C-alpha positions as a printed Julia matrix, in Angstrom:
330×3 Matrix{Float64}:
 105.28  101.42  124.46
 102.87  104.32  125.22
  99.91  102.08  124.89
  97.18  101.11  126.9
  98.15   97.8   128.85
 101.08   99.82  129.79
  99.28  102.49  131.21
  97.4   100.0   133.92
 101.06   98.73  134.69
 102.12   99.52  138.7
 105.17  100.8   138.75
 107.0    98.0   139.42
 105.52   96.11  136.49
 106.23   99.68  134.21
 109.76   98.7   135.47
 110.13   95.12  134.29
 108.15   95.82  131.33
 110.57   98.14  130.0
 113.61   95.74  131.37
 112.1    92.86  128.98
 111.41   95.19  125.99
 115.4    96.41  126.33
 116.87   93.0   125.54
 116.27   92.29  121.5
 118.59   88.75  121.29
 119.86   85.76  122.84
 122.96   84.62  120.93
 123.49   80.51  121.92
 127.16   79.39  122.06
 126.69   76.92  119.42
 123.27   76.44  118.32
 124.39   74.01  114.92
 124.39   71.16  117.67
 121.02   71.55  118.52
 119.89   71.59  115.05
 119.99   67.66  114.86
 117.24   68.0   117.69
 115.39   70.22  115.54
 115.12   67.81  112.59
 114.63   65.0   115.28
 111.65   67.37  116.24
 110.29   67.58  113.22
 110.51   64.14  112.14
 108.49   63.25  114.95
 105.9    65.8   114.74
 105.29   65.06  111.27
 105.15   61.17  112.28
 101.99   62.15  114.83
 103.84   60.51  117.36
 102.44   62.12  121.08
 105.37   60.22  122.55
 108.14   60.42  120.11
 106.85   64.33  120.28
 107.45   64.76  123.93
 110.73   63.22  124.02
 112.41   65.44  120.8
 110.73   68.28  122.61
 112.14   67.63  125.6
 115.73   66.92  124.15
 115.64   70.19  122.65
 114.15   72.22  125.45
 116.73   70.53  127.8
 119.57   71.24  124.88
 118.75   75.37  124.96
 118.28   74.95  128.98
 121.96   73.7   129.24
 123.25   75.93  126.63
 121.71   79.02  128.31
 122.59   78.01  131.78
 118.9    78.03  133.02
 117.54   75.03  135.46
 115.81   71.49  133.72
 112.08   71.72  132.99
 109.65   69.26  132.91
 108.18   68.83  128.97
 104.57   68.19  128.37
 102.71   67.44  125.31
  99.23   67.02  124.53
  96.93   66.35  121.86
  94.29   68.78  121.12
  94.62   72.64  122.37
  92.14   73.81  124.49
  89.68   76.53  122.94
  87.39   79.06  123.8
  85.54   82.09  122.07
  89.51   84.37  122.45
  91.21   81.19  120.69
  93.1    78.53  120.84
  95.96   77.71  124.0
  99.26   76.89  121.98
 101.49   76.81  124.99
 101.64   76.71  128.99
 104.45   77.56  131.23
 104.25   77.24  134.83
 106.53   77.75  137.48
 104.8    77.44  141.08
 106.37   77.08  143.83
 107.32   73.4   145.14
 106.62   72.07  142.09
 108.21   71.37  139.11
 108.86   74.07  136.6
 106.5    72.85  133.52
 105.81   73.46  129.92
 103.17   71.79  128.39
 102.71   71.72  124.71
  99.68   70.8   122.21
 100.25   69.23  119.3
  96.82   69.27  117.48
  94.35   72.14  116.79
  91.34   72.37  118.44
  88.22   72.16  115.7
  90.33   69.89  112.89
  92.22   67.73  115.44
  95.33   68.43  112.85
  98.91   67.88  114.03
 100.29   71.56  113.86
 102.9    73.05  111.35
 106.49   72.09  112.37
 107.16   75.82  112.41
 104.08   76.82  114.31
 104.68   74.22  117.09
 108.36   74.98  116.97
 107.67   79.04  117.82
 105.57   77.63  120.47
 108.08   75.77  122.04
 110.27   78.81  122.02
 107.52   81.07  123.16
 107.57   78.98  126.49
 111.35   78.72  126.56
 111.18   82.44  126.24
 109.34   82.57  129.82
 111.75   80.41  131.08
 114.54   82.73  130.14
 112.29   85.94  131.64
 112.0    84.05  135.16
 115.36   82.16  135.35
 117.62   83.52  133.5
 116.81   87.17  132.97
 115.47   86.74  136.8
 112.76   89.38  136.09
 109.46   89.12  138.59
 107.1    89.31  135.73
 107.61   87.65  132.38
 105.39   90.34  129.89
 104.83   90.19  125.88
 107.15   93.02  124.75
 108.47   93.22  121.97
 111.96   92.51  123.37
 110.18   89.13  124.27
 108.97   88.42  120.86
 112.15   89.47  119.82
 114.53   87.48  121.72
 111.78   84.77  120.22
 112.85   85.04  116.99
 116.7    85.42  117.61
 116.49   81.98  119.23
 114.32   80.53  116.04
 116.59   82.24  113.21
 119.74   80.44  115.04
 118.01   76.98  115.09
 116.34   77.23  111.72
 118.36   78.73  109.21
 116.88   80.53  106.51
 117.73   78.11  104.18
 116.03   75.91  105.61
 112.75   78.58  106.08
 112.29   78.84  101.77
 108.82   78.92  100.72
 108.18   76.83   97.67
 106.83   78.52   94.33
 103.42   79.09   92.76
 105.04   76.22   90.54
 106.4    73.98   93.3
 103.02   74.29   95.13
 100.96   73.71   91.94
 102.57   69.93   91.66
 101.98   69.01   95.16
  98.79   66.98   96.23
  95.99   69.0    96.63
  95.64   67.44   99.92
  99.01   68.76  101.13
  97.94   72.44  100.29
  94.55   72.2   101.77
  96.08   71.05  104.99
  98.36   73.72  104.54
  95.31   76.51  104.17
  93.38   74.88  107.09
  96.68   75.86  109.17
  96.8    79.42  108.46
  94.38   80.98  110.58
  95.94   78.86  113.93
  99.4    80.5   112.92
  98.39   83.85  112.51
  96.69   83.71  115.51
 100.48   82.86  117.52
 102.4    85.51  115.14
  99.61   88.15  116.98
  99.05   87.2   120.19
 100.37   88.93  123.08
 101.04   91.93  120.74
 100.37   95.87  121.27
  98.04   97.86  118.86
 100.89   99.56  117.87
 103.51   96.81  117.39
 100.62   95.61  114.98
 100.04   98.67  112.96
 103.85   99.4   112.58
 105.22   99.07  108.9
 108.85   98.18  108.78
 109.4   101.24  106.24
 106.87  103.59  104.03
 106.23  101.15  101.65
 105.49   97.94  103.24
 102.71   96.92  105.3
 102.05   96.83  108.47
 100.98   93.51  110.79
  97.39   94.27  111.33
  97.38   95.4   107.12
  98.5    91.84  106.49
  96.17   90.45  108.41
  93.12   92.72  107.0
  94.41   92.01  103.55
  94.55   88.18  103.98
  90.24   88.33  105.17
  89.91   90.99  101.95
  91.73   88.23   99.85
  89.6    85.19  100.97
  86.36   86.75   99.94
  88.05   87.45   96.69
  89.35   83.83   96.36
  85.86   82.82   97.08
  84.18   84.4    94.28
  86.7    82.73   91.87
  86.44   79.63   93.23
  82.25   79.97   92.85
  82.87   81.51   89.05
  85.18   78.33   88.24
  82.29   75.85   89.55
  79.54   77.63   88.66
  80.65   79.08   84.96
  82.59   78.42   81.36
  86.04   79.04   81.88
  85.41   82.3    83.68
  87.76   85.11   83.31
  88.73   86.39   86.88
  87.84   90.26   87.82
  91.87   91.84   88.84
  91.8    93.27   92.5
  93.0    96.5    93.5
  94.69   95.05   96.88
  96.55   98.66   97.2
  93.55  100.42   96.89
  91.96   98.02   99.41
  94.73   99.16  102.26
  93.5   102.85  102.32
  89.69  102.75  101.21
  88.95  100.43  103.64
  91.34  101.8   106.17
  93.36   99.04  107.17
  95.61  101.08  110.01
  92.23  101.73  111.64
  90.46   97.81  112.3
  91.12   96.09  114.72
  93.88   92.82  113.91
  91.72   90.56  116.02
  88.43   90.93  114.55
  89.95   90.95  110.72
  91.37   87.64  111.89
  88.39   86.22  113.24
  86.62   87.37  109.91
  89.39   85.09  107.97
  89.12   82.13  110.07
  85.75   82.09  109.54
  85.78   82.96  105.75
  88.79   80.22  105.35
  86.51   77.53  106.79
  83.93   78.05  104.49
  86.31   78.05  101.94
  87.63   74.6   103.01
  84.07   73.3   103.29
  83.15   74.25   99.91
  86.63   72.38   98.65
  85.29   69.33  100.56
  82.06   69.41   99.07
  83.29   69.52   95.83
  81.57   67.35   93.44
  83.31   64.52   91.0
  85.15   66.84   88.45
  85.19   69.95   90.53
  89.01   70.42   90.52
  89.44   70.18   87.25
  87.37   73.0    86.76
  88.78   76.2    85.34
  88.87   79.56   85.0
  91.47   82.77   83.73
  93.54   84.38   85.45
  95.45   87.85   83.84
  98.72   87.0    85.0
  98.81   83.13   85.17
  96.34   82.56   82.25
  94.33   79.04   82.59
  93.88   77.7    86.04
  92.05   74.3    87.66
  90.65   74.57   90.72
  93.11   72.38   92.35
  95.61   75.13   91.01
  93.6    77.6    92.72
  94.46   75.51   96.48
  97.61   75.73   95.59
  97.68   79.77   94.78
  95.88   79.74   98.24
  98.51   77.7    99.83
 101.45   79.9    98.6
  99.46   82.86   98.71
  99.24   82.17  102.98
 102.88   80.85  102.77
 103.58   84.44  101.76
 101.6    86.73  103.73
 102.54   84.37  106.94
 106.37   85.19  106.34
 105.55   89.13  105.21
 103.73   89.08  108.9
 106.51   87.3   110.78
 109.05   90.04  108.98
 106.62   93.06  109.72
 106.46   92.51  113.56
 110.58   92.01  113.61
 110.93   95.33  111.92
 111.91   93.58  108.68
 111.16   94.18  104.63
């Protein structure tokens, strides 16, 4: 906690900060009956419904309201997020006085104009919940980014979405999806990563959950180390014979480059914009261009539409390492 947002804390803030960070969980009474308004949520989301949206995300908001005991809320949702040069607004909770208490919602990204990952949106909605609880329920003054609050986050996710329901699919499952499907999955990546960080301390970042395991802000480092990599075989596949691929040395990458040192915002800035140009050069591609190939050590012969797909799973991966990281988790 000894970090330096803390430090410009009053008192009184110091106070509720530490009150927040203290609670880890919310346990709901029964949270298997709001799991039908989960998959009603997600059914709509994935229809690109703004309407059909707002109402499954207000049926589940006012589902965890009731089952927490916390007042109604009025349930926005909106296309595309706002943006500026720090990012992208996922989420809004307000709660002025003499009006109604309000959480708006976006359901697009900002540049793309694509509808959001179910599970991206879904820890948004909770995000905004999670301020509810802080003002409402927890009736603390302030309602601050601790870990607690990430924390108590997460136990409300993990009850709604079970983790069977949270498997990643293989190398092999992605490689016989559309290629479509796992570019739209890469162009997603940088907008989630961008919610899994924000709001956190340097140090909640650069903590590993044991010795051997890395740390947030490594993840994030290694995922803008990775993309220039992936870049270079995707240039040798277009541009040469069957290419063999050069092996990286991602371990050796953590401490020559010093990982625990950068800063997580600026490595993911340097992956956003390293992602889009991979995406560009995958729409640019000319007739023939994903059948192009090149070998890999481990998986032998590869197209290039395998290579989205290695992408795909490869973010699918690093997104869940992340997520597991910052909850203290191997």
């Amino acid at each position: 906690m000894a970090f330096a947002y803390y430090a410009r804390l009053s008192r009184a803030q110091q106070t509720i900060y530490r009150k927040s960070d203290a609670i880890a969980e919310i346990r709901l009474p029964r949270p298997e009956t709001l799991r039908p308004r989960v998959a009603a949520l997600e059914s709509a989301l994935a229809s690109e419904d703004r309407t059909a949206t707002r109402r499954a995300s207000a049926e589940l908001i006012g589902g965890l309201c009731e089952a927490m005991g916390l007042p109604p809320v009025r349930v926005e949702v909106l296309a595309a997020r706002p943006s500026a040069r720090w990012g992208e607004l996922h989420g809004l909770y307000t709660n002025e006085r003499g009006k109604p208490i309000t959480i708006q919602l976006w359901m697009r990204t900002a540049k793309q104009k694509r509808v959001v990952a179910f599970r991206t949106y879904l820890r948004t909605l909770l995000h905004e919940v999670g301020h509810h609880v802080d003002y409402t329920g927890l009736r603390l003054a302030d309602s601050f980014h601790t870990e607690g609050f990430y924390k108590r986050e997460s136990s409300l996710f993990y009850q709604l979405v079970p983790e069977r329901r949270a498997t990643m699919p293989t190398i092999e499952e992605r490689m016989k999806l559309p290629v479509a499907e796992n570019l739209e999955r890469m162009g997603r990546t940088a907008d989630e990563l961008a919610a899994a960080l924000e709001g956190r301390s340097d140090g909640a970042l650069s903590r590993r959950p044991d010795a051997k395991n890395w740390s947030a802000k490594e993840i994030v480092c290694h995922l803008r180390d990775a993309e220039e990599y992936f870049a270079l075989r995707l240039w040798m596949m277009q541009a040469l014979q069957d290419p063999p691929f050069p092996v990286p040395e991602q371990d050796r990458w953590v401490e020559d480059r010093q990982y625990a040192r950068q800063d997580a915002v600026a490595a993911l800035a340097a992956f956003r914009r390293r992602r889009q140009e991979t995406l560009a050069v995958f729409d640019g591609l000319p007739a023939g261009g994903l059948a192009r190939t090149g070998i890999s050590k481990a998986l032998g012969h590869l197209t290039t539409a395998d290579h989205a797909a290695i992408l795909a799973w490869h973010d699918d991966n690093h997104l869940d390492q992340l997520r597991r990281a910052l909850e203290g988790k191997t």
